[in-house]
mmCIF file of C-alpha atoms and ligand atoms in Angstrom:
data_model
loop_
_atom_site.group_PDB
_atom_site.id
_atom_site.type_symbol
_atom_site.label_atom_id
_atom_site.label_comp_id
_atom_site.label_asym_id
_atom_site.label_seq_id
_atom_site.Cartn_x
_atom_site.Cartn_y
_atom_site.Cartn_z
ATOM 1 C CA MET K 7 31.733 6.015 -3.589
ATOM 2 C CA THR K 8 28.139 5.739 -2.489
ATOM 3 C CA GLN K 9 27.265 7.803 0.529
ATOM 4 C CA TYR K 10 24.834 6.134 2.843
ATOM 5 C CA ALA K 11 22.817 7.773 5.629
ATOM 6 C CA LYS K 12 24.169 5.873 8.608
ATOM 7 C CA VAL K 13 22.378 5.865 11.961
ATOM 8 C CA ILE K 14 24.813 7.310 14.512
ATOM 9 C CA GLY K 15 22.455 8.108 17.408
ATOM 10 C CA THR K 16 18.881 7.643 18.636
ATOM 11 C CA GLY K 17 16.878 9.178 21.446
ATOM 12 C CA GLY K 18 13.459 9.249 23.027
ATOM 13 C CA TYR K 19 11.292 11.050 25.532
ATOM 14 C CA LEU K 20 8.033 10.098 27.202
ATOM 15 C CA PRO K 21 6.209 12.375 29.688
ATOM 16 C CA GLU K 22 5.827 11.277 33.250
ATOM 17 C CA GLU K 23 2.069 11.025 33.602
ATOM 18 C CA ILE K 24 0.747 7.560 32.850
ATOM 19 C CA ARG K 25 -2.961 7.463 31.895
ATOM 20 C CA THR K 26 -4.317 3.852 32.114
ATOM 21 C CA ASN K 27 -7.369 2.265 30.454
ATOM 22 C CA GLU K 28 -8.950 2.321 33.890
ATOM 23 C CA HIS K 29 -8.555 6.081 34.120
ATOM 24 C CA ILE K 30 -10.274 6.469 30.762
ATOM 25 C CA SER K 31 -13.039 3.969 31.808
ATOM 26 C CA GLU K 32 -13.918 6.382 34.605
ATOM 27 C CA LYS K 33 -14.749 9.055 32.054
ATOM 28 C CA VAL K 34 -16.255 7.272 29.035
ATOM 29 C CA ASP K 35 -18.249 4.018 28.454
ATOM 30 C CA THR K 36 -15.371 1.559 27.849
ATOM 31 C CA SER K 37 -13.278 -0.967 29.726
ATOM 32 C CA ASP K 38 -9.622 -2.063 30.073
ATOM 33 C CA THR K 39 -10.652 -5.401 28.560
ATOM 34 C CA TRP K 40 -12.264 -3.958 25.508
ATOM 35 C CA ILE K 41 -9.429 -1.507 24.857
ATOM 36 C CA PHE K 42 -6.681 -4.109 25.357
ATOM 37 C CA GLU K 43 -8.373 -6.815 23.232
ATOM 38 C CA ARG K 44 -9.117 -4.414 20.366
ATOM 39 C CA THR K 45 -5.945 -2.376 20.363
ATOM 40 C CA GLY K 46 -3.253 -3.905 22.551
ATOM 41 C CA ILE K 47 -3.021 -0.691 24.611
ATOM 42 C CA LYS K 48 -2.927 -0.618 28.401
ATOM 43 C CA SER K 49 -1.712 2.938 29.134
ATOM 44 C CA ARG K 50 -0.308 6.002 27.353
ATOM 45 C CA ARG K 51 1.793 8.998 28.488
ATOM 46 C CA ILE K 52 0.374 12.511 28.818
ATOM 47 C CA ALA K 53 2.452 15.668 28.596
ATOM 48 C CA ALA K 54 2.436 18.011 31.558
ATOM 49 C CA LYS K 55 1.091 21.549 31.156
ATOM 50 C CA HIS K 56 4.543 23.169 30.948
ATOM 51 C CA GLU K 57 5.713 20.749 28.203
ATOM 52 C CA THR K 58 5.656 21.508 24.459
ATOM 53 C CA THR K 59 6.407 19.560 21.279
ATOM 54 C CA SER K 60 9.808 21.334 21.188
ATOM 55 C CA SER K 61 10.622 20.785 24.820
ATOM 56 C CA MET K 62 10.059 17.058 24.329
ATOM 57 C CA ALA K 63 11.957 17.087 20.963
ATOM 58 C CA GLU K 64 14.910 18.686 22.699
ATOM 59 C CA VAL K 65 15.308 15.862 25.250
ATOM 60 C CA ALA K 66 15.081 13.181 22.506
ATOM 61 C CA ALA K 67 17.416 15.079 20.300
ATOM 62 C CA ARG K 68 20.040 15.572 23.038
ATOM 63 C CA GLN K 69 20.054 11.853 23.767
ATOM 64 C CA ALA K 70 20.739 11.122 20.095
ATOM 65 C CA ILE K 71 23.491 13.676 20.008
ATOM 66 C CA GLU K 72 25.130 12.211 23.090
ATOM 67 C CA MET K 73 24.921 8.706 21.729
ATOM 68 C CA ALA K 74 26.512 9.749 18.489
ATOM 69 C CA GLY K 75 29.281 11.610 20.332
ATOM 70 C CA ILE K 76 29.033 14.648 18.084
ATOM 71 C CA ALA K 77 28.573 18.363 18.806
ATOM 72 C CA ALA K 78 25.080 19.796 18.238
ATOM 73 C CA ASP K 79 26.769 22.253 15.878
ATOM 74 C CA ASP K 80 27.774 19.425 13.570
ATOM 75 C CA ILE K 81 24.089 19.031 12.555
ATOM 76 C CA ASP K 82 23.416 20.816 9.209
ATOM 77 C CA LEU K 83 19.798 19.790 8.720
ATOM 78 C CA ILE K 84 16.984 19.339 11.325
ATOM 79 C CA ILE K 85 13.640 17.875 10.251
ATOM 80 C CA VAL K 86 10.768 17.773 12.724
ATOM 81 C CA ALA K 87 7.709 15.767 11.984
ATOM 82 C CA THR K 88 4.742 16.848 14.031
ATOM 83 C CA GLY K 89 0.914 17.130 13.728
ATOM 84 C CA THR K 90 0.762 19.082 17.028
ATOM 85 C CA PRO K 91 3.183 22.035 16.622
ATOM 86 C CA GLU K 92 3.232 24.602 19.401
ATOM 87 C CA ASN K 93 3.042 27.429 16.819
ATOM 88 C CA VAL K 94 1.571 27.827 13.372
ATOM 89 C CA TYR K 95 4.959 29.496 12.901
ATOM 90 C CA PRO K 96 7.785 29.480 13.568
ATOM 91 C CA GLY K 97 8.145 25.842 12.836
ATOM 92 C CA THR K 98 9.054 23.492 15.639
ATOM 93 C CA GLY K 99 12.233 22.676 13.766
ATOM 94 C CA CYS K 100 13.469 26.227 14.121
ATOM 95 C CA VAL K 101 12.394 26.360 17.787
ATOM 96 C CA LEU K 102 14.361 23.135 18.290
ATOM 97 C CA GLN K 103 17.403 24.459 16.495
ATOM 98 C CA HIS K 104 17.427 27.430 18.836
ATOM 99 C CA ARG K 105 17.047 25.212 21.924
ATOM 100 C CA LEU K 106 20.003 23.188 20.754
ATOM 101 C CA GLY K 107 21.992 26.260 20.323
ATOM 102 C CA ILE K 108 22.632 25.664 16.586
ATOM 103 C CA LYS K 109 23.115 28.801 14.551
ATOM 104 C CA LYS K 110 23.953 27.302 11.108
ATOM 105 C CA GLY K 111 22.312 24.936 8.666
ATOM 106 C CA VAL K 112 18.583 24.658 8.163
ATOM 107 C CA ALA K 113 15.535 23.434 10.092
ATOM 108 C CA PHE K 114 11.996 22.824 8.924
ATOM 109 C CA ASP K 115 8.855 20.869 9.775
ATOM 110 C CA ILE K 116 6.896 18.286 7.885
ATOM 111 C CA GLN K 117 3.280 17.305 8.306
ATOM 112 C CA ALA K 118 2.536 13.735 7.336
ATOM 113 C CA ALA K 119 0.571 12.730 10.439
ATOM 114 C CA CYS K 120 1.633 9.259 11.800
ATOM 115 C CA SER K 121 3.943 8.635 8.799
ATOM 116 C CA GLY K 122 5.920 11.763 9.653
ATOM 117 C CA SER K 123 9.034 10.023 10.909
ATOM 118 C CA ILE K 124 9.291 7.810 7.757
ATOM 119 C CA PHE K 125 8.801 10.914 5.539
ATOM 120 C CA GLY K 126 11.575 12.579 7.565
ATOM 121 C CA LEU K 127 13.948 9.636 7.019
ATOM 122 C CA ASP K 128 13.146 9.766 3.347
ATOM 123 C CA ILE K 129 14.063 13.474 3.094
ATOM 124 C CA ALA K 130 17.179 12.977 5.307
ATOM 125 C CA ASN K 131 18.318 10.013 3.101
ATOM 126 C CA ASN K 132 17.918 12.070 -0.174
ATOM 127 C CA TYR K 133 19.743 15.086 1.277
ATOM 128 C CA ILE K 134 22.635 12.901 2.395
ATOM 129 C CA LYS K 135 22.829 10.811 -0.778
ATOM 130 C CA SER K 136 22.876 13.991 -2.887
ATOM 131 C CA GLY K 137 25.612 15.541 -0.774
ATOM 132 C CA ALA K 138 23.294 18.473 0.214
ATOM 133 C CA ALA K 139 23.630 17.627 3.937
ATOM 134 C CA LYS K 140 26.143 15.583 6.004
ATOM 135 C CA THR K 141 24.599 15.275 9.451
ATOM 136 C CA VAL K 142 20.754 15.203 9.781
ATOM 137 C CA LEU K 143 18.577 15.143 12.822
ATOM 138 C CA VAL K 144 15.044 13.648 12.340
ATOM 139 C CA VAL K 145 12.689 14.120 15.182
ATOM 140 C CA GLY K 146 9.006 12.958 15.597
ATOM 141 C CA THR K 147 7.292 14.776 18.539
ATOM 142 C CA GLU K 148 3.567 14.863 19.455
ATOM 143 C CA ILE K 149 1.235 16.064 22.156
ATOM 144 C CA ASN K 150 -1.805 14.183 20.912
ATOM 145 C CA SER K 151 -3.514 14.428 24.260
ATOM 146 C CA ARG K 152 -4.314 18.113 23.482
ATOM 147 C CA ILE K 153 -6.038 17.389 20.241
ATOM 148 C CA THR K 154 -7.966 14.436 21.638
ATOM 149 C CA ASP K 155 -11.688 14.665 22.521
ATOM 150 C CA TRP K 156 -11.616 12.908 25.876
ATOM 151 C CA THR K 157 -15.374 12.223 25.595
ATOM 152 C CA ASP K 158 -15.039 10.250 22.370
ATOM 153 C CA ARG K 159 -14.417 6.614 23.234
ATOM 154 C CA GLY K 160 -13.620 5.808 19.542
ATOM 155 C CA THR K 161 -10.462 7.917 19.633
ATOM 156 C CA CYS K 162 -9.508 8.870 23.149
ATOM 157 C CA ILE K 163 -8.355 5.251 23.964
ATOM 158 C CA LEU K 164 -5.782 5.275 21.176
ATOM 159 C CA PHE K 165 -3.338 8.206 21.449
ATOM 160 C CA GLY K 166 -0.435 9.315 23.535
ATOM 161 C CA ASP K 167 2.379 11.825 23.782
ATOM 162 C CA GLY K 168 6.159 11.516 23.277
ATOM 163 C CA ALA K 169 9.176 12.293 21.054
ATOM 164 C CA GLY K 170 11.630 10.141 19.192
ATOM 165 C CA ALA K 171 14.872 11.174 17.362
ATOM 166 C CA VAL K 172 17.475 9.730 15.083
ATOM 167 C CA LEU K 173 20.725 11.180 13.910
ATOM 168 C CA LEU K 174 22.015 10.240 10.380
ATOM 169 C CA GLN K 175 25.453 10.999 8.979
ATOM 170 C CA ALA K 176 26.969 10.572 5.549
ATOM 171 C CA SER K 177 29.134 7.408 5.547
ATOM 172 C CA ASP K 178 30.789 4.888 3.200
ATOM 173 C CA GLU K 179 29.325 2.221 5.486
ATOM 174 C CA GLN K 180 25.742 1.037 4.852
ATOM 175 C CA GLY K 181 22.866 2.829 6.481
ATOM 176 C CA ILE K 182 19.443 3.528 5.006
ATOM 177 C CA LEU K 183 19.104 1.093 2.136
ATOM 178 C CA SER K 184 15.877 2.545 0.732
ATOM 179 C CA THR K 185 12.886 4.666 1.593
ATOM 180 C CA HIS K 186 9.407 4.563 0.099
ATOM 181 C CA ILE K 187 6.749 7.130 0.699
ATOM 182 C CA HIS K 188 3.170 7.624 -0.628
ATOM 183 C CA SER K 189 0.080 9.613 -0.104
ATOM 184 C CA ASP K 190 -3.523 9.546 -1.230
ATOM 185 C CA GLY K 191 -5.588 12.615 -0.262
ATOM 186 C CA GLN K 192 -9.013 11.135 -0.939
ATOM 187 C CA TYR K 193 -9.395 9.747 2.547
ATOM 188 C CA GLU K 194 -9.537 13.028 4.499
ATOM 189 C CA ASP K 195 -13.008 12.129 5.914
ATOM 190 C CA LEU K 196 -11.774 8.881 7.474
ATOM 191 C CA LEU K 197 -9.208 10.492 9.688
ATOM 192 C CA ASN K 198 -8.635 14.211 10.309
ATOM 193 C CA CYS K 199 -8.141 16.896 12.806
ATOM 194 C CA PRO K 200 -9.292 20.338 11.702
ATOM 195 C CA ASN K 201 -7.866 23.749 12.511
ATOM 196 C CA PRO K 202 -10.930 25.828 13.312
ATOM 197 C CA GLN K 203 -9.048 29.091 13.636
ATOM 198 C CA ALA K 204 -7.656 28.842 10.152
ATOM 199 C CA MET K 205 -11.226 28.055 8.932
ATOM 200 C CA GLY K 206 -12.455 31.362 10.391
ATOM 201 C CA ASP K 207 -13.939 29.898 13.557
ATOM 202 C CA ALA K 208 -11.987 31.894 16.161
ATOM 203 C CA ASP K 209 -13.529 30.112 19.173
ATOM 204 C CA GLY K 210 -13.497 26.541 17.688
ATOM 205 C CA VAL K 211 -11.457 23.688 18.927
ATOM 206 C CA GLY K 212 -10.149 20.942 16.652
ATOM 207 C CA TYR K 213 -10.141 17.336 17.702
ATOM 208 C CA ILE K 214 -9.110 14.081 16.095
ATOM 209 C CA SER K 215 -12.035 12.456 14.183
ATOM 210 C CA MET K 216 -11.733 9.012 12.851
ATOM 211 C CA LYS K 217 -13.786 6.175 11.255
ATOM 212 C CA GLY K 218 -11.713 3.552 13.055
ATOM 213 C CA ASN K 219 -12.781 0.366 11.380
ATOM 214 C CA GLU K 220 -12.457 1.795 7.922
ATOM 215 C CA VAL K 221 -9.007 3.161 8.689
ATOM 216 C CA PHE K 222 -8.094 -0.176 10.065
ATOM 217 C CA LYS K 223 -8.830 -2.052 6.794
ATOM 218 C CA VAL K 224 -6.958 0.434 4.535
ATOM 219 C CA ALA K 225 -3.966 0.399 6.943
ATOM 220 C CA VAL K 226 -3.618 -3.339 6.911
ATOM 221 C CA ASN K 227 -3.817 -3.596 3.065
ATOM 222 C CA THR K 228 -1.547 -0.662 2.530
ATOM 223 C CA LEU K 229 1.139 -1.791 4.885
ATOM 224 C CA GLY K 230 1.098 -5.219 3.293
ATOM 225 C CA ARG K 231 1.888 -3.526 -0.090
ATOM 226 C CA ILE K 232 4.683 -1.376 1.318
ATOM 227 C CA VAL K 233 6.351 -4.526 2.662
ATOM 228 C CA ASP K 234 6.323 -6.080 -0.848
ATOM 229 C CA GLU K 235 7.597 -2.835 -2.442
ATOM 230 C CA THR K 236 10.472 -2.434 0.005
ATOM 231 C CA LEU K 237 11.608 -6.089 -0.400
ATOM 232 C CA ALA K 238 11.354 -5.931 -4.211
ATOM 233 C CA ALA K 239 13.286 -2.673 -4.371
ATOM 234 C CA ASN K 240 16.179 -4.233 -2.445
ATOM 235 C CA ASN K 241 15.954 -7.701 -4.099
ATOM 236 C CA MET K 242 15.436 -9.205 -0.598
ATOM 237 C CA GLN K 243 13.437 -12.125 0.856
ATOM 238 C CA LYS K 244 11.152 -11.866 3.893
ATOM 239 C CA SER K 245 13.775 -13.798 5.782
ATOM 240 C CA ASP K 246 16.380 -11.131 5.188
ATOM 241 C CA ILE K 247 14.655 -8.800 7.669
ATOM 242 C CA ASP K 248 15.988 -9.059 11.182
ATOM 243 C CA TRP K 249 13.582 -6.560 12.868
ATOM 244 C CA LEU K 250 10.208 -4.981 12.145
ATOM 245 C CA VAL K 251 9.798 -1.562 13.731
ATOM 246 C CA PRO K 252 6.205 -0.578 12.902
ATOM 247 C CA HIS K 253 4.072 2.420 13.604
ATOM 248 C CA GLN K 254 2.349 1.680 16.886
ATOM 249 C CA ALA K 255 -1.338 2.377 16.177
ATOM 250 C CA ASN K 256 -2.942 -1.097 17.009
ATOM 251 C CA ILE K 257 -1.439 -4.440 17.913
ATOM 252 C CA ARG K 258 -3.765 -6.129 15.402
ATOM 253 C CA ILE K 259 -2.388 -3.903 12.542
ATOM 254 C CA ILE K 260 1.131 -4.647 13.663
ATOM 255 C CA ALA K 261 0.507 -8.445 13.887
ATOM 256 C CA ALA K 262 -0.973 -8.452 10.347
ATOM 257 C CA THR K 263 2.189 -6.844 8.955
ATOM 258 C CA ALA K 264 4.416 -9.322 10.885
ATOM 259 C CA LYS K 265 2.301 -12.162 9.467
ATOM 260 C CA LYS K 266 2.810 -10.740 5.977
ATOM 261 C CA LEU K 267 6.552 -10.998 6.585
ATOM 262 C CA LYS K 268 6.206 -14.429 8.116
ATOM 263 C CA MET K 269 7.991 -12.976 11.058
ATOM 264 C CA SER K 270 7.586 -14.124 14.721
ATOM 265 C CA MET K 271 6.445 -11.356 17.038
ATOM 266 C CA ASP K 272 9.753 -11.829 18.859
ATOM 267 C CA HIS K 273 11.312 -9.851 16.024
ATOM 268 C CA VAL K 274 8.770 -7.041 16.117
ATOM 269 C CA VAL K 275 9.397 -4.028 18.304
ATOM 270 C CA VAL K 276 6.142 -3.331 20.187
ATOM 271 C CA THR K 277 5.614 -0.278 22.417
ATOM 272 C CA VAL K 278 1.897 0.256 21.856
ATOM 273 C CA GLU K 279 0.928 -1.380 25.178
ATOM 274 C CA GLU K 280 2.391 1.310 27.265
ATOM 275 C CA GLN K 281 2.601 4.222 24.838
ATOM 276 C CA GLY K 282 -0.473 4.017 22.629
ATOM 277 C CA ASN K 283 -0.246 5.829 19.272
ATOM 278 C CA THR K 284 2.219 8.673 19.504
ATOM 279 C CA SER K 285 1.810 9.518 15.756
ATOM 280 C CA SER K 286 4.988 10.794 14.235
ATOM 281 C CA ALA K 287 6.972 9.822 17.321
ATOM 282 C CA SER K 288 6.073 6.225 17.511
ATOM 283 C CA VAL K 289 8.424 4.589 15.094
ATOM 284 C CA LEU K 290 11.436 6.505 16.271
ATOM 285 C CA LEU K 291 10.544 5.828 19.965
ATOM 286 C CA ALA K 292 10.300 2.121 19.273
ATOM 287 C CA PHE K 293 13.597 2.132 17.241
ATOM 288 C CA ASN K 294 15.331 3.955 20.079
ATOM 289 C CA GLU K 295 14.066 1.521 22.619
ATOM 290 C CA ALA K 296 15.285 -1.575 20.723
ATOM 291 C CA VAL K 297 18.633 0.031 19.921
ATOM 292 C CA ARG K 298 19.252 1.048 23.562
ATOM 293 C CA ASP K 299 18.227 -2.327 25.059
ATOM 294 C CA GLY K 300 20.506 -4.162 22.621
ATOM 295 C CA ARG K 301 17.912 -6.016 20.638
ATOM 296 C CA ILE K 302 18.810 -4.255 17.328
ATOM 297 C CA GLN K 303 22.576 -4.939 16.723
ATOM 298 C CA ARG K 304 24.978 -3.327 14.222
ATOM 299 C CA GLY K 305 24.814 -4.948 10.821
ATOM 300 C CA GLN K 306 21.201 -6.130 11.174
ATOM 301 C CA THR K 307 18.433 -5.223 8.694
ATOM 302 C CA VAL K 308 15.557 -3.274 10.093
ATOM 303 C CA LEU K 309 12.246 -2.458 8.424
ATOM 304 C CA LEU K 310 10.466 0.643 9.640
ATOM 305 C CA GLU K 311 6.987 1.395 8.416
ATOM 306 C CA ALA K 312 4.037 3.685 9.133
ATOM 307 C CA PHE K 313 0.520 4.694 8.020
ATOM 308 C CA GLY K 314 -1.397 7.817 8.866
ATOM 309 C CA ALA K 315 -3.849 10.542 8.075
ATOM 310 C CA GLY K 316 -3.816 11.856 4.584
ATOM 311 C CA PHE K 317 -3.619 8.929 3.914
ATOM 312 C CA THR K 318 0.155 8.867 4.031
ATOM 313 C CA TRP K 319 2.298 5.694 4.326
ATOM 314 C CA GLY K 320 5.856 4.550 3.827
ATOM 315 C CA SER K 321 8.856 2.493 4.876
ATOM 316 C CA ALA K 322 12.565 2.798 5.487
ATOM 317 C CA LEU K 323 14.902 -0.165 5.203
ATOM 318 C CA ILE K 324 17.936 0.319 7.375
ATOM 319 C CA ARG K 325 21.228 -1.669 7.720
ATOM 320 C CA TYR K 326 21.919 -0.700 11.294
HETATM 321 N N1 LIG A 20 -15.158 0.861 24.215
HETATM 322 C C1 LIG A 20 -16.214 0.073 24.000
HETATM 323 N N2 LIG A 20 -16.860 -0.049 22.847
HETATM 324 C C2 LIG A 20 -16.388 0.738 21.851
HETATM 325 C C3 LIG A 20 -15.276 1.598 21.988
HETATM 326 C C4 LIG A 20 -14.713 1.661 23.245
HETATM 327 N N3 LIG A 20 -13.598 2.442 23.417
HETATM 328 N N4 LIG A 20 -15.117 2.208 20.767
HETATM 329 C C5 LIG A 20 -16.045 1.741 19.991
HETATM 330 N N5 LIG A 20 -16.910 0.852 20.539
HETATM 331 C C6 LIG A 20 -17.986 0.106 20.089
HETATM 332 C C7 LIG A 20 -18.636 0.767 18.865
HETATM 333 O O1 LIG A 20 -19.572 1.727 19.293
HETATM 334 C C8 LIG A 20 -19.292 -0.473 18.147
HETATM 335 O O2 LIG A 20 -20.469 -0.753 18.822
HETATM 336 P P1 LIG A 20 -21.755 -1.270 18.026
HETATM 337 O O3 LIG A 20 -21.282 -2.542 17.445
HETATM 338 O O4 LIG A 20 -22.821 -1.410 19.127
HETATM 339 O O5 LIG A 20 -22.065 -0.184 16.928
HETATM 340 C C9 LIG A 20 -18.281 -1.553 18.436
HETATM 341 O O6 LIG A 20 -17.530 -1.172 19.617
HETATM 342 C C10 LIG A 20 -17.366 -1.936 17.285
HETATM 343 O O7 LIG A 20 -16.804 -0.688 16.820
HETATM 344 P P2 LIG A 20 -15.674 -0.638 15.721
HETATM 345 O O8 LIG A 20 -15.326 0.734 15.428
HETATM 346 O O9 LIG A 20 -16.159 -1.503 14.547
HETATM 347 O O10 LIG A 20 -14.563 -1.421 16.523
HETATM 348 P P3 LIG A 20 -13.165 -1.933 16.041
HETATM 349 O O11 LIG A 20 -13.013 -3.403 16.274
HETATM 350 O O12 LIG A 20 -12.895 -1.447 14.603
HETATM 351 O O13 LIG A 20 -12.149 -1.157 16.934
HETATM 352 C C11 LIG A 20 -10.617 0.701 16.861
HETATM 353 C C12 LIG A 20 -12.140 0.246 17.053
HETATM 354 C C13 LIG A 20 -10.636 2.269 16.845
HETATM 355 C C14 LIG A 20 -9.871 0.234 18.072
HETATM 356 C C15 LIG A 20 -10.078 0.159 15.597
HETATM 357 O O14 LIG A 20 -10.978 0.339 14.587
HETATM 358 C C16 LIG A 20 -8.735 0.736 15.207
HETATM 359 O O15 LIG A 20 -7.810 0.590 15.911
HETATM 360 N N6 LIG A 20 -8.714 1.353 14.008
HETATM 361 C C17 LIG A 20 -7.422 1.852 13.422
HETATM 362 C C18 LIG A 20 -7.192 3.145 14.071
HETATM 363 C C19 LIG A 20 -5.879 3.638 13.722
HETATM 364 O O16 LIG A 20 -4.954 2.925 13.553
HETATM 365 N N7 LIG A 20 -5.751 4.972 13.638
HETATM 366 C C20 LIG A 20 -4.667 5.725 13.383
HETATM 367 C C21 LIG A 20 -4.006 5.383 12.144
HETATM 368 S S1 LIG A 20 -2.448 6.092 12.097
#
């Protein structure tokens, strides 16, 4: 019998500090009106000094474990997606495994920028379908505020910190219906964050650098294509999708994907206004929010999608 990767738990964590557009306008030449009109963002969360990508991941993971009603030890694969790991090594996945008190199985990190959570779902799905893993934790966790140049108004208005988690388990009942991931490395100069120390510049600091309007155009076109690919692979119509849970980069990119699906914004989960772009955490944070507030119901069909540096992009179609 087909084994599906069924969602058995979700979790999320947002740091306490709220940084509003007004706060940013005090430091760089911008305004709340400009930021909100161009991006849909009003505020974002900022991690406290003592917080790390793994400490935030732990809170989100524990919530998912509690919702699922399993023991942490039941997890046999941990996948952490992050572009802001606290160490070059050990991986944040291993640090998280230890924090959760898990001594068996395997944990590793993936780096796919803002598409990280979708890449994580793809790997989890394939491990479960092949029988290589039974219970898989996927976490996206980011402290973008520490790789943001707070004097660059083109990027500092966009990003935020947070962690999202989802637990998947092998089941006869439907779960992930399909995943689709892609990358194209030719766009490095449009969106990147260097690692100066690894490049031999011991005193350097690496910040996010982006050609925003060019990224915007590629993102809209690419996400339109991933919608078509996902529907075709499942022999579905646009009207078969109950919820769109998009990566939260910009409300105008989200609205363009919703329009492509002929979907009213009432069926799109939007968190960008109060969270900004939390990279690999954003899709799982949004999914967690809509599951916990009861918008997403068991049996419904949910399309998750993301686009990020690399470029990377992808989707996961889930029967919740
Ligand atoms: N406040 C005020 N003005 C700003 C500004 C800010 N924060 N940032 C840029 N501007 C100015 C520019 O200097 C430019 O001025 P000019 O016309 O005098 O040269 C003007 O606004 C238009 O700049 P542009 O970059 O074309 O704006 P935009 O409409 O594309 O909006 C982004 C900028 C960054 C909001 C938008 O491009 C975006 O969201 N891109 C996608 C980013 C993204 O999703 N990245 C992550 C992918 S995972």
